[in-house]
Amino acid sequence: MTRIGMIVPSSNTTLEPATRRLLAERSDVDVLCTRIPVRAITRDGTGASFDVETMVSAAELLADAEVDCVVWNGTAGSWLGADHDRRIASAITDRTGLPATTSTLAILQACHDFGVTELACASPYTADVAEAIVAEYAGHGITITGRSEWCLSDNRAFAAPGAAEVAELLRSAAKPGAHAVGLICTNVDGAAVAADVERELGVPVIDSIAATLWWALETAGAPSRINGAGALLDQADLRHRASRIVAELRVRTGCDRTTLRVDDPLRGLHVDLCAAESRADGVRSIQHDPSLDQRGLETVRWLDEHRRVLVQPAFTEPPFPPQALREVYGVSAQVLGPVERGGEVVAWLSAHSIGERAWTESDVDAMNAARDAVAALLDR
């Protein structure tokens, strides 16, 4: 049994029932909660106790129950700063010996693993708090492309609107070009409407309650995938590990960009969008570009036929990559590695070079190691 210890805002009436609902089929996980004073959300900090010592004292009570990790289930770090939350997590670990994290750190991790650099932001907060969130997320490479807020400060009032109003809050925030919609508050149940809103908008919903649960499970070392509650809980476990695989592949090959594309209908993943990407500084992202029919590409048909690594020091002979890869993204050389499952190519890795280059045996070895790692990941 995995026990997750959660520090909860005292006036929050949403996150506990929502978390229990998300864990309804998980008999291997239990959640234990304690509360700290939070009655209002304001920029001047009145109405809430977000200081480190209050958090540590609450964590010590959870440690008495022998929990496997402690999570501050509140989003104050989104306007107070992620460094504030890192100090909380570090202090909890120093005092209790337990791994610790927070909702804001979970949201930022989810944005990283989903490749989100343009985020629509929905919240119940007042405009000045929302503006502070915009500034904080910009410091993490995340541009807030659209906003919608209820302009409330009483924390109890955040829980009052129903599912239809929450869905409308998310819709109102969404703007063309956003990679995801974030619901920044753990007293608004975005998890209940995430899957429906995603189908309508075509982008993931990063709900604070769901993100906190996902990252708490990861922090505790427990399986973190939960089906049927939206893309985050369905995909984040795979994307998180895939991000590490492509990052290591880029380091080992010294190339400019690495990507992973996966077909997994049960998770809602399709090869026309990258499941993971790693880029050198200044290299343009390809992760959210759905313009090409990937299965129809000459290079992908080659992978499907030959089932081995394709090495292309230059694009002087077939199979040729798409023109957009060369002209829009500036790729001049690549290595592609197919991943099979059940006799089918269900995924492939790409290593891109902006300049022509002679790929080495060690580069191919790195690609094969990444292929093995992805195959193991897909079999989890």
PDB file of C-alpha atoms in Angstrom, residues 9-294:
ATOM      1  CA  PRO A   9      -5.878  24.352   2.608  1.00  0.00           C
ATOM      2  CA  SER A  10      -8.279  24.492   5.570  1.00  0.00           C
ATOM      3  CA  SER A  11     -11.215  25.867   3.563  1.00  0.00           C
ATOM      4  CA  ASN A  12     -10.718  23.579   0.548  1.00  0.00           C
ATOM      5  CA  THR A  13     -13.729  21.275   0.080  1.00  0.00           C
ATOM      6  CA  THR A  14     -12.912  20.026  -3.428  1.00  0.00           C
ATOM      7  CA  LEU A  15      -9.546  18.309  -3.628  1.00  0.00           C
ATOM      8  CA  GLU A  16     -10.208  15.475  -1.182  1.00  0.00           C
ATOM      9  CA  PRO A  17     -13.417  14.170  -2.794  1.00  0.00           C
ATOM     10  CA  ALA A  18     -11.950  14.722  -6.276  1.00  0.00           C
ATOM     11  CA  THR A  19      -8.802  12.787  -5.353  1.00  0.00           C
ATOM     12  CA  ARG A  20     -10.849   9.957  -3.869  1.00  0.00           C
ATOM     13  CA  ARG A  21     -12.878   9.810  -7.084  1.00  0.00           C
ATOM     14  CA  LEU A  22      -9.735   9.643  -9.230  1.00  0.00           C
ATOM     15  CA  LEU A  23      -8.387   6.832  -7.036  1.00  0.00           C
ATOM     16  CA  ALA A  24     -11.648   4.849  -6.957  1.00  0.00           C
ATOM     17  CA  GLU A  25     -10.096   1.917  -8.838  1.00  0.00           C
ATOM     18  CA  ARG A  26      -6.712   2.098  -7.065  1.00  0.00           C
ATOM     19  CA  SER A  27      -6.881  -0.144  -4.010  1.00  0.00           C
ATOM     20  CA  ASP A  28      -3.076   0.100  -3.785  1.00  0.00           C
ATOM     21  CA  VAL A  29      -3.106   3.812  -2.833  1.00  0.00           C
ATOM     22  CA  ASP A  30      -4.357   5.591   0.274  1.00  0.00           C
ATOM     23  CA  VAL A  31      -4.377   9.344   0.886  1.00  0.00           C
ATOM     24  CA  LEU A  32      -4.061  10.902   4.345  1.00  0.00           C
ATOM     25  CA  CYS A  33      -4.616  14.624   4.844  1.00  0.00           C
ATOM     26  CA  THR A  34      -3.910  17.374   7.341  1.00  0.00           C
ATOM     27  CA  ARG A  35      -4.851  21.045   7.054  1.00  0.00           C
ATOM     28  CA  ILE A  36      -3.214  24.476   7.322  1.00  0.00           C
ATOM     29  CA  PRO A  37      -4.987  27.848   7.621  1.00  0.00           C
ATOM     30  CA  VAL A  38      -6.140  29.175   4.209  1.00  0.00           C
ATOM     31  CA  ARG A  39      -9.281  31.289   4.037  1.00  0.00           C
ATOM     32  CA  ALA A  40      -8.577  33.792   1.279  1.00  0.00           C
ATOM     33  CA  ILE A  41      -6.190  34.209  -1.663  1.00  0.00           C
ATOM     34  CA  THR A  42      -4.733  37.703  -1.914  1.00  0.00           C
ATOM     35  CA  ARG A  43      -1.503  39.191  -3.219  1.00  0.00           C
ATOM     36  CA  ASP A  44      -0.608  40.595   0.198  1.00  0.00           C
ATOM     37  CA  GLY A  45      -0.841  37.134   1.778  1.00  0.00           C
ATOM     38  CA  THR A  46      -3.559  37.941   4.297  1.00  0.00           C
ATOM     39  CA  GLY A  47      -5.989  35.121   4.893  1.00  0.00           C
ATOM     40  CA  ALA A  48      -3.494  32.270   4.457  1.00  0.00           C
ATOM     41  CA  SER A  49      -0.417  30.741   6.082  1.00  0.00           C
ATOM     42  CA  PHE A  50       1.966  29.682   3.332  1.00  0.00           C
ATOM     43  CA  ASP A  51       5.164  29.990   5.369  1.00  0.00           C
ATOM     44  CA  VAL A  52       7.691  27.162   5.509  1.00  0.00           C
ATOM     45  CA  GLU A  53       7.361  26.425   9.226  1.00  0.00           C
ATOM     46  CA  THR A  54       3.573  25.989   9.008  1.00  0.00           C
ATOM     47  CA  MET A  55       4.077  23.501   6.174  1.00  0.00           C
ATOM     48  CA  VAL A  56       6.803  21.603   8.019  1.00  0.00           C
ATOM     49  CA  SER A  57       4.695  21.320  11.175  1.00  0.00           C
ATOM     50  CA  ALA A  58       1.841  19.863   9.119  1.00  0.00           C
ATOM     51  CA  ALA A  59       4.233  17.468   7.389  1.00  0.00           C
ATOM     52  CA  GLU A  60       5.484  16.187  10.745  1.00  0.00           C
ATOM     53  CA  LEU A  61       1.940  15.162  11.642  1.00  0.00           C
ATOM     54  CA  LEU A  62       1.638  13.256   8.371  1.00  0.00           C
ATOM     55  CA  ALA A  63       4.999  11.604   9.013  1.00  0.00           C
ATOM     56  CA  ASP A  64       3.521  10.135  12.198  1.00  0.00           C
ATOM     57  CA  ALA A  65       1.239   8.091   9.903  1.00  0.00           C
ATOM     58  CA  GLU A  66       4.275   6.708   8.020  1.00  0.00           C
ATOM     59  CA  VAL A  67       3.277   8.150   4.658  1.00  0.00           C
ATOM     60  CA  ASP A  68       5.532   7.531   1.649  1.00  0.00           C
ATOM     61  CA  CYS A  69       5.644  11.170   0.539  1.00  0.00           C
ATOM     62  CA  VAL A  70       4.249  14.561   1.493  1.00  0.00           C
ATOM     63  CA  VAL A  71       2.632  16.954  -0.983  1.00  0.00           C
ATOM     64  CA  TRP A  72       1.453  20.513  -0.380  1.00  0.00           C
ATOM     65  CA  ASN A  73      -1.815  20.383  -2.306  1.00  0.00           C
ATOM     66  CA  GLY A  74      -2.143  24.070  -3.039  1.00  0.00           C
ATOM     67  CA  THR A  75      -1.080  26.339  -5.877  1.00  0.00           C
ATOM     68  CA  ALA A  76       0.324  29.321  -3.935  1.00  0.00           C
ATOM     69  CA  GLY A  77       3.724  28.742  -5.511  1.00  0.00           C
ATOM     70  CA  SER A  78       2.217  29.725  -8.859  1.00  0.00           C
ATOM     71  CA  TRP A  79       2.217  33.354  -7.687  1.00  0.00           C
ATOM     72  CA  LEU A  80       4.658  33.260  -4.739  1.00  0.00           C
ATOM     73  CA  GLY A  81       7.230  31.489  -6.904  1.00  0.00           C
ATOM     74  CA  ALA A  82       8.366  27.933  -7.524  1.00  0.00           C
ATOM     75  CA  ASP A  83      11.474  28.622  -5.438  1.00  0.00           C
ATOM     76  CA  HIS A  84       9.165  29.218  -2.463  1.00  0.00           C
ATOM     77  CA  ASP A  85       7.692  25.762  -3.022  1.00  0.00           C
ATOM     78  CA  ARG A  86      11.122  24.189  -3.459  1.00  0.00           C
ATOM     79  CA  ARG A  87      12.118  25.607  -0.070  1.00  0.00           C
ATOM     80  CA  ILE A  88       8.967  24.057   1.426  1.00  0.00           C
ATOM     81  CA  ALA A  89       9.686  20.656  -0.119  1.00  0.00           C
ATOM     82  CA  SER A  90      13.337  20.750   0.936  1.00  0.00           C
ATOM     83  CA  ALA A  91      12.471  21.749   4.499  1.00  0.00           C
ATOM     84  CA  ILE A  92       9.887  18.963   4.774  1.00  0.00           C
ATOM     85  CA  THR A  93      12.411  16.393   3.590  1.00  0.00           C
ATOM     86  CA  ASP A  94      15.084  17.739   5.944  1.00  0.00           C
ATOM     87  CA  ARG A  95      12.723  17.515   8.916  1.00  0.00           C
ATOM     88  CA  THR A  96      10.932  14.234   8.138  1.00  0.00           C
ATOM     89  CA  GLY A  97      13.222  12.340   5.776  1.00  0.00           C
ATOM     90  CA  LEU A  98      10.305  11.970   3.356  1.00  0.00           C
ATOM     91  CA  PRO A  99      10.264  13.002  -0.310  1.00  0.00           C
ATOM     92  CA  ALA A 100       8.067  16.056  -0.764  1.00  0.00           C
ATOM     93  CA  THR A 101       6.576  18.154  -3.547  1.00  0.00           C
ATOM     94  CA  THR A 102       3.797  20.670  -4.250  1.00  0.00           C
ATOM     95  CA  SER A 103       0.981  21.359  -6.697  1.00  0.00           C
ATOM     96  CA  THR A 104       2.889  24.108  -8.489  1.00  0.00           C
ATOM     97  CA  LEU A 105       5.949  21.907  -8.961  1.00  0.00           C
ATOM     98  CA  ALA A 106       3.609  19.229 -10.325  1.00  0.00           C
ATOM     99  CA  ILE A 107       2.014  21.636 -12.810  1.00  0.00           C
ATOM    100  CA  LEU A 108       5.397  22.861 -14.033  1.00  0.00           C
ATOM    101  CA  GLN A 109       6.614  19.272 -14.396  1.00  0.00           C
ATOM    102  CA  ALA A 110       3.505  18.376 -16.395  1.00  0.00           C
ATOM    103  CA  CYS A 111       4.069  21.388 -18.672  1.00  0.00           C
ATOM    104  CA  HIS A 112       7.664  20.247 -19.220  1.00  0.00           C
ATOM    105  CA  ASP A 113       6.719  16.641 -19.958  1.00  0.00           C
ATOM    106  CA  PHE A 114       3.922  17.657 -22.347  1.00  0.00           C
ATOM    107  CA  GLY A 115       6.190  20.185 -24.064  1.00  0.00           C
ATOM    108  CA  VAL A 116       3.909  23.072 -23.097  1.00  0.00           C
ATOM    109  CA  THR A 117       5.471  26.482 -23.684  1.00  0.00           C
ATOM    110  CA  GLU A 118       2.181  28.246 -24.494  1.00  0.00           C
ATOM    111  CA  LEU A 119      -0.461  27.758 -21.813  1.00  0.00           C
ATOM    112  CA  ALA A 120      -4.011  29.058 -21.435  1.00  0.00           C
ATOM    113  CA  CYS A 121      -4.596  29.865 -17.759  1.00  0.00           C
ATOM    114  CA  ALA A 122      -7.942  29.397 -15.986  1.00  0.00           C
ATOM    115  CA  SER A 123      -8.316  30.269 -12.307  1.00  0.00           C
ATOM    116  CA  PRO A 124     -10.868  31.548  -9.781  1.00  0.00           C
ATOM    117  CA  TYR A 125      -8.494  34.276  -8.558  1.00  0.00           C
ATOM    118  CA  THR A 126      -8.503  38.054  -8.746  1.00  0.00           C
ATOM    119  CA  ALA A 127      -6.737  39.713 -11.675  1.00  0.00           C
ATOM    120  CA  ASP A 128      -3.661  40.735  -9.662  1.00  0.00           C
ATOM    121  CA  VAL A 129      -3.061  37.138  -8.562  1.00  0.00           C
ATOM    122  CA  ALA A 130      -3.555  35.919 -12.134  1.00  0.00           C
ATOM    123  CA  GLU A 131      -1.054  38.513 -13.371  1.00  0.00           C
ATOM    124  CA  ALA A 132       1.492  37.272 -10.826  1.00  0.00           C
ATOM    125  CA  ILE A 133       0.969  33.737 -12.191  1.00  0.00           C
ATOM    126  CA  VAL A 134       1.660  35.018 -15.713  1.00  0.00           C
ATOM    127  CA  ALA A 135       4.941  36.554 -14.540  1.00  0.00           C
ATOM    128  CA  GLU A 136       6.025  33.453 -12.601  1.00  0.00           C
ATOM    129  CA  TYR A 137       5.317  31.030 -15.438  1.00  0.00           C
ATOM    130  CA  ALA A 138       7.187  33.253 -17.891  1.00  0.00           C
ATOM    131  CA  GLY A 139      10.277  32.619 -15.778  1.00  0.00           C
ATOM    132  CA  HIS A 140       9.886  28.912 -16.542  1.00  0.00           C
ATOM    133  CA  GLY A 141       9.624  29.397 -20.309  1.00  0.00           C
ATOM    134  CA  ILE A 142       5.814  29.205 -20.321  1.00  0.00           C
ATOM    135  CA  THR A 143       3.878  32.004 -22.006  1.00  0.00           C
ATOM    136  CA  ILE A 144       0.289  32.501 -20.864  1.00  0.00           C
ATOM    137  CA  THR A 145      -1.530  32.900 -24.189  1.00  0.00           C
ATOM    138  CA  GLY A 146      -5.012  33.445 -22.765  1.00  0.00           C
ATOM    139  CA  ARG A 147      -6.603  33.943 -19.347  1.00  0.00           C
ATOM    140  CA  SER A 148      -9.949  33.570 -17.662  1.00  0.00           C
ATOM    141  CA  GLU A 149     -10.662  34.121 -13.976  1.00  0.00           C
ATOM    142  CA  TRP A 150     -13.670  34.430 -11.684  1.00  0.00           C
ATOM    143  CA  CYS A 151     -12.094  37.331  -9.732  1.00  0.00           C
ATOM    144  CA  LEU A 152     -12.803  35.722  -6.351  1.00  0.00           C
ATOM    145  CA  SER A 153     -10.673  35.842  -3.199  1.00  0.00           C
ATOM    146  CA  ASP A 154     -12.719  33.830  -0.656  1.00  0.00           C
ATOM    147  CA  ASN A 155     -11.276  30.333  -0.919  1.00  0.00           C
ATOM    148  CA  ARG A 156     -14.580  28.707   0.041  1.00  0.00           C
ATOM    149  CA  ALA A 157     -16.281  30.429  -2.886  1.00  0.00           C
ATOM    150  CA  PHE A 158     -13.953  28.730  -5.379  1.00  0.00           C
ATOM    151  CA  ALA A 159     -15.727  25.411  -4.820  1.00  0.00           C
ATOM    152  CA  ALA A 160     -19.270  26.700  -5.381  1.00  0.00           C
ATOM    153  CA  PRO A 161     -19.543  26.781  -9.228  1.00  0.00           C
ATOM    154  CA  GLY A 162     -20.701  23.542 -10.845  1.00  0.00           C
ATOM    155  CA  ALA A 163     -19.188  21.458 -13.620  1.00  0.00           C
ATOM    156  CA  ALA A 164     -20.739  23.520 -16.423  1.00  0.00           C
ATOM    157  CA  GLU A 165     -19.223  26.722 -15.045  1.00  0.00           C
ATOM    158  CA  VAL A 166     -15.827  25.079 -14.608  1.00  0.00           C
ATOM    159  CA  ALA A 167     -15.915  23.837 -18.199  1.00  0.00           C
ATOM    160  CA  GLU A 168     -16.819  27.341 -19.396  1.00  0.00           C
ATOM    161  CA  LEU A 169     -13.918  28.809 -17.393  1.00  0.00           C
ATOM    162  CA  LEU A 170     -11.558  26.477 -19.253  1.00  0.00           C
ATOM    163  CA  ARG A 171     -13.116  27.251 -22.635  1.00  0.00           C
ATOM    164  CA  SER A 172     -12.915  30.986 -22.008  1.00  0.00           C
ATOM    165  CA  ALA A 173      -9.191  30.787 -21.277  1.00  0.00           C
ATOM    166  CA  ALA A 174      -8.341  28.781 -24.387  1.00  0.00           C
ATOM    167  CA  LYS A 175      -6.920  30.677 -27.344  1.00  0.00           C
ATOM    168  CA  PRO A 176      -5.641  29.373 -30.709  1.00  0.00           C
ATOM    169  CA  GLY A 177      -2.058  28.179 -30.438  1.00  0.00           C
ATOM    170  CA  ALA A 178      -2.179  27.153 -26.780  1.00  0.00           C
ATOM    171  CA  HIS A 179      -0.547  23.784 -26.182  1.00  0.00           C
ATOM    172  CA  ALA A 180      -2.735  23.114 -23.118  1.00  0.00           C
ATOM    173  CA  VAL A 181      -5.205  24.728 -20.730  1.00  0.00           C
ATOM    174  CA  GLY A 182      -4.125  24.922 -17.092  1.00  0.00           C
ATOM    175  CA  LEU A 183      -6.594  25.148 -14.226  1.00  0.00           C
ATOM    176  CA  ILE A 184      -4.574  26.763 -11.434  1.00  0.00           C
ATOM    177  CA  CYS A 185      -6.406  26.021  -8.181  1.00  0.00           C
ATOM    178  CA  THR A 186      -7.001  22.881  -6.123  1.00  0.00           C
ATOM    179  CA  ASN A 187     -10.419  24.036  -4.901  1.00  0.00           C
ATOM    180  CA  VAL A 188     -11.946  23.914  -8.406  1.00  0.00           C
ATOM    181  CA  ASP A 189     -12.693  20.461  -9.792  1.00  0.00           C
ATOM    182  CA  GLY A 190     -11.253  20.603 -13.285  1.00  0.00           C
ATOM    183  CA  ALA A 191     -10.571  16.873 -13.265  1.00  0.00           C
ATOM    184  CA  ALA A 192     -14.326  16.197 -13.476  1.00  0.00           C
ATOM    185  CA  VAL A 193     -14.626  17.971 -16.829  1.00  0.00           C
ATOM    186  CA  ALA A 194     -11.094  17.584 -18.245  1.00  0.00           C
ATOM    187  CA  ALA A 195     -11.801  14.730 -20.659  1.00  0.00           C
ATOM    188  CA  ASP A 196     -14.890  16.417 -22.154  1.00  0.00           C
ATOM    189  CA  VAL A 197     -13.153  19.789 -22.540  1.00  0.00           C
ATOM    190  CA  GLU A 198     -10.132  18.123 -24.143  1.00  0.00           C
ATOM    191  CA  ARG A 199     -12.329  16.500 -26.777  1.00  0.00           C
ATOM    192  CA  GLU A 200     -13.842  19.901 -27.535  1.00  0.00           C
ATOM    193  CA  LEU A 201     -10.622  21.954 -27.562  1.00  0.00           C
ATOM    194  CA  GLY A 202      -8.195  19.341 -28.884  1.00  0.00           C
ATOM    195  CA  VAL A 203      -5.503  20.114 -26.275  1.00  0.00           C
ATOM    196  CA  PRO A 204      -4.758  18.656 -22.826  1.00  0.00           C
ATOM    197  CA  VAL A 205      -6.180  20.124 -19.634  1.00  0.00           C
ATOM    198  CA  ILE A 206      -3.570  20.396 -16.887  1.00  0.00           C
ATOM    199  CA  ASP A 207      -5.809  20.379 -13.836  1.00  0.00           C
ATOM    200  CA  SER A 208      -4.157  21.186 -10.510  1.00  0.00           C
ATOM    201  CA  ILE A 209      -5.808  18.362  -8.567  1.00  0.00           C
ATOM    202  CA  ALA A 210      -4.952  15.763 -11.216  1.00  0.00           C
ATOM    203  CA  ALA A 211      -1.404  17.069 -11.653  1.00  0.00           C
ATOM    204  CA  THR A 212      -0.806  16.991  -7.903  1.00  0.00           C
ATOM    205  CA  LEU A 213      -2.044  13.417  -7.631  1.00  0.00           C
ATOM    206  CA  TRP A 214       0.094  12.323 -10.612  1.00  0.00           C
ATOM    207  CA  TRP A 215       3.279  13.885  -9.281  1.00  0.00           C
ATOM    208  CA  ALA A 216       2.603  12.671  -5.730  1.00  0.00           C
ATOM    209  CA  LEU A 217       2.336   9.098  -7.038  1.00  0.00           C
ATOM    210  CA  GLU A 218       5.580   9.569  -8.974  1.00  0.00           C
ATOM    211  CA  THR A 219       7.261  11.061  -5.910  1.00  0.00           C
ATOM    212  CA  ALA A 220       6.141   8.099  -3.815  1.00  0.00           C
ATOM    213  CA  GLY A 221       7.437   5.647  -6.429  1.00  0.00           C
ATOM    214  CA  ALA A 222       3.973   4.271  -7.221  1.00  0.00           C
ATOM    215  CA  PRO A 223       2.392   3.643 -10.662  1.00  0.00           C
ATOM    216  CA  SER A 224       0.878   6.969 -11.673  1.00  0.00           C
ATOM    217  CA  ARG A 225      -1.320   6.202 -14.677  1.00  0.00           C
ATOM    218  CA  ILE A 226      -5.082   6.562 -14.129  1.00  0.00           C
ATOM    219  CA  ASN A 227      -7.423   5.880 -17.032  1.00  0.00           C
ATOM    220  CA  GLY A 228     -10.424   7.876 -18.140  1.00  0.00           C
ATOM    221  CA  ALA A 229      -9.800  11.198 -16.387  1.00  0.00           C
ATOM    222  CA  GLY A 230      -8.070  13.090 -19.163  1.00  0.00           C
ATOM    223  CA  ALA A 231      -4.781  13.180 -21.008  1.00  0.00           C
ATOM    224  CA  LEU A 232      -2.637  14.176 -18.052  1.00  0.00           C
ATOM    225  CA  LEU A 233      -3.386  11.128 -15.926  1.00  0.00           C
ATOM    226  CA  ASP A 234      -3.492   8.868 -18.998  1.00  0.00           C
ATOM    227  CA  GLN A 235      -0.237  10.025 -20.602  1.00  0.00           C
ATOM    228  CA  ALA A 236       1.998  11.818 -18.101  1.00  0.00           C
ATOM    229  CA  ASP A 237       3.707   8.692 -16.776  1.00  0.00           C
ATOM    230  CA  LEU A 238       4.776   7.731 -20.312  1.00  0.00           C
ATOM    231  CA  ARG A 239       5.661  11.269 -21.389  1.00  0.00           C
ATOM    232  CA  HIS A 240       7.740  11.844 -18.249  1.00  0.00           C
ATOM    233  CA  ARG A 241       9.908   8.789 -18.878  1.00  0.00           C
ATOM    234  CA  ALA A 242       9.994   9.357 -22.635  1.00  0.00           C
ATOM    235  CA  SER A 243      11.302  12.891 -22.033  1.00  0.00           C
ATOM    236  CA  ARG A 244      14.255  11.402 -20.195  1.00  0.00           C
ATOM    237  CA  ILE A 245      14.918   8.919 -22.996  1.00  0.00           C
ATOM    238  CA  VAL A 246      15.001  11.537 -25.748  1.00  0.00           C
ATOM    239  CA  ALA A 247      17.094  13.888 -23.611  1.00  0.00           C
ATOM    240  CA  GLU A 248      19.696  11.173 -23.050  1.00  0.00           C
ATOM    241  CA  LEU A 249      19.669  10.296 -26.753  1.00  0.00           C
ATOM    242  CA  ARG A 250      20.353  13.918 -27.689  1.00  0.00           C
ATOM    243  CA  VAL A 251      23.228  14.124 -25.226  1.00  0.00           C
ATOM    244  CA  ARG A 252      24.773  10.863 -26.400  1.00  0.00           C
ATOM    245  CA  THR A 253      24.556  11.766 -30.091  1.00  0.00           C
ATOM    246  CA  GLY A 254      25.276  15.466 -29.693  1.00  0.00           C
ATOM    247  CA  CYS A 255      22.521  16.236 -32.193  1.00  0.00           C
ATOM    248  CA  ASP A 256      20.211  19.244 -32.311  1.00  0.00           C
ATOM    249  CA  ARG A 257      16.803  17.669 -31.701  1.00  0.00           C
ATOM    250  CA  THR A 258      15.442  14.277 -30.650  1.00  0.00           C
ATOM    251  CA  THR A 259      11.800  13.223 -30.719  1.00  0.00           C
ATOM    252  CA  LEU A 260       9.576  10.252 -29.995  1.00  0.00           C
ATOM    253  CA  ARG A 261       6.318   9.557 -31.805  1.00  0.00           C
ATOM    254  CA  VAL A 262       3.949   6.906 -30.448  1.00  0.00           C
ATOM    255  CA  ASP A 263       0.697   5.338 -31.600  1.00  0.00           C
ATOM    256  CA  ASP A 264      -1.237   4.298 -28.484  1.00  0.00           C
ATOM    257  CA  PRO A 265      -5.007   4.797 -28.943  1.00  0.00           C
ATOM    258  CA  LEU A 266      -5.770   3.729 -25.374  1.00  0.00           C
ATOM    259  CA  ARG A 267      -3.697   6.658 -24.101  1.00  0.00           C
ATOM    260  CA  GLY A 268      -4.865   9.049 -26.809  1.00  0.00           C
ATOM    261  CA  LEU A 269      -1.404   9.247 -28.390  1.00  0.00           C
ATOM    262  CA  HIS A 270      -0.924   9.477 -32.159  1.00  0.00           C
ATOM    263  CA  VAL A 271       2.285   9.722 -34.180  1.00  0.00           C
ATOM    264  CA  ASP A 272       1.245  12.951 -35.895  1.00  0.00           C
ATOM    265  CA  LEU A 273       2.262  14.750 -32.671  1.00  0.00           C
ATOM    266  CA  CYS A 274       5.446  14.053 -30.706  1.00  0.00           C
ATOM    267  CA  ALA A 275       5.060  12.346 -27.349  1.00  0.00           C
ATOM    268  CA  ALA A 276       8.448  13.747 -26.287  1.00  0.00           C
ATOM    269  CA  GLU A 277      11.080  16.137 -27.608  1.00  0.00           C
ATOM    270  CA  SER A 278      14.502  17.406 -26.545  1.00  0.00           C
ATOM    271  CA  ARG A 279      16.121  20.419 -28.243  1.00  0.00           C
ATOM    272  CA  ALA A 280      19.404  22.279 -28.123  1.00  0.00           C
ATOM    273  CA  ASP A 281      19.183  25.993 -27.324  1.00  0.00           C
ATOM    274  CA  GLY A 282      17.787  27.983 -30.215  1.00  0.00           C
ATOM    275  CA  VAL A 283      16.432  24.955 -32.082  1.00  0.00           C
ATOM    276  CA  ARG A 284      12.817  25.248 -33.134  1.00  0.00           C
ATOM    277  CA  SER A 285      10.285  22.874 -31.605  1.00  0.00           C
ATOM    278  CA  ILE A 286       8.455  20.409 -33.828  1.00  0.00           C
ATOM    279  CA  GLN A 287       6.476  18.773 -31.015  1.00  0.00           C
ATOM    280  CA  HIS A 288       3.094  20.426 -31.563  1.00  0.00           C
ATOM    281  CA  ASP A 289       3.100  20.567 -35.369  1.00  0.00           C
ATOM    282  CA  PRO A 290       0.418  18.163 -36.688  1.00  0.00           C
ATOM    283  CA  SER A 291       0.649  19.271 -40.317  1.00  0.00           C
ATOM    284  CA  LEU A 292       2.196  16.077 -41.725  1.00  0.00           C
ATOM    285  CA  ASP A 293       0.636  12.651 -42.167  1.00  0.00           C
ATOM    286  CA  GLN A 294       3.501  10.833 -40.494  1.00  0.00           C
TER     287      GLN A 294
END
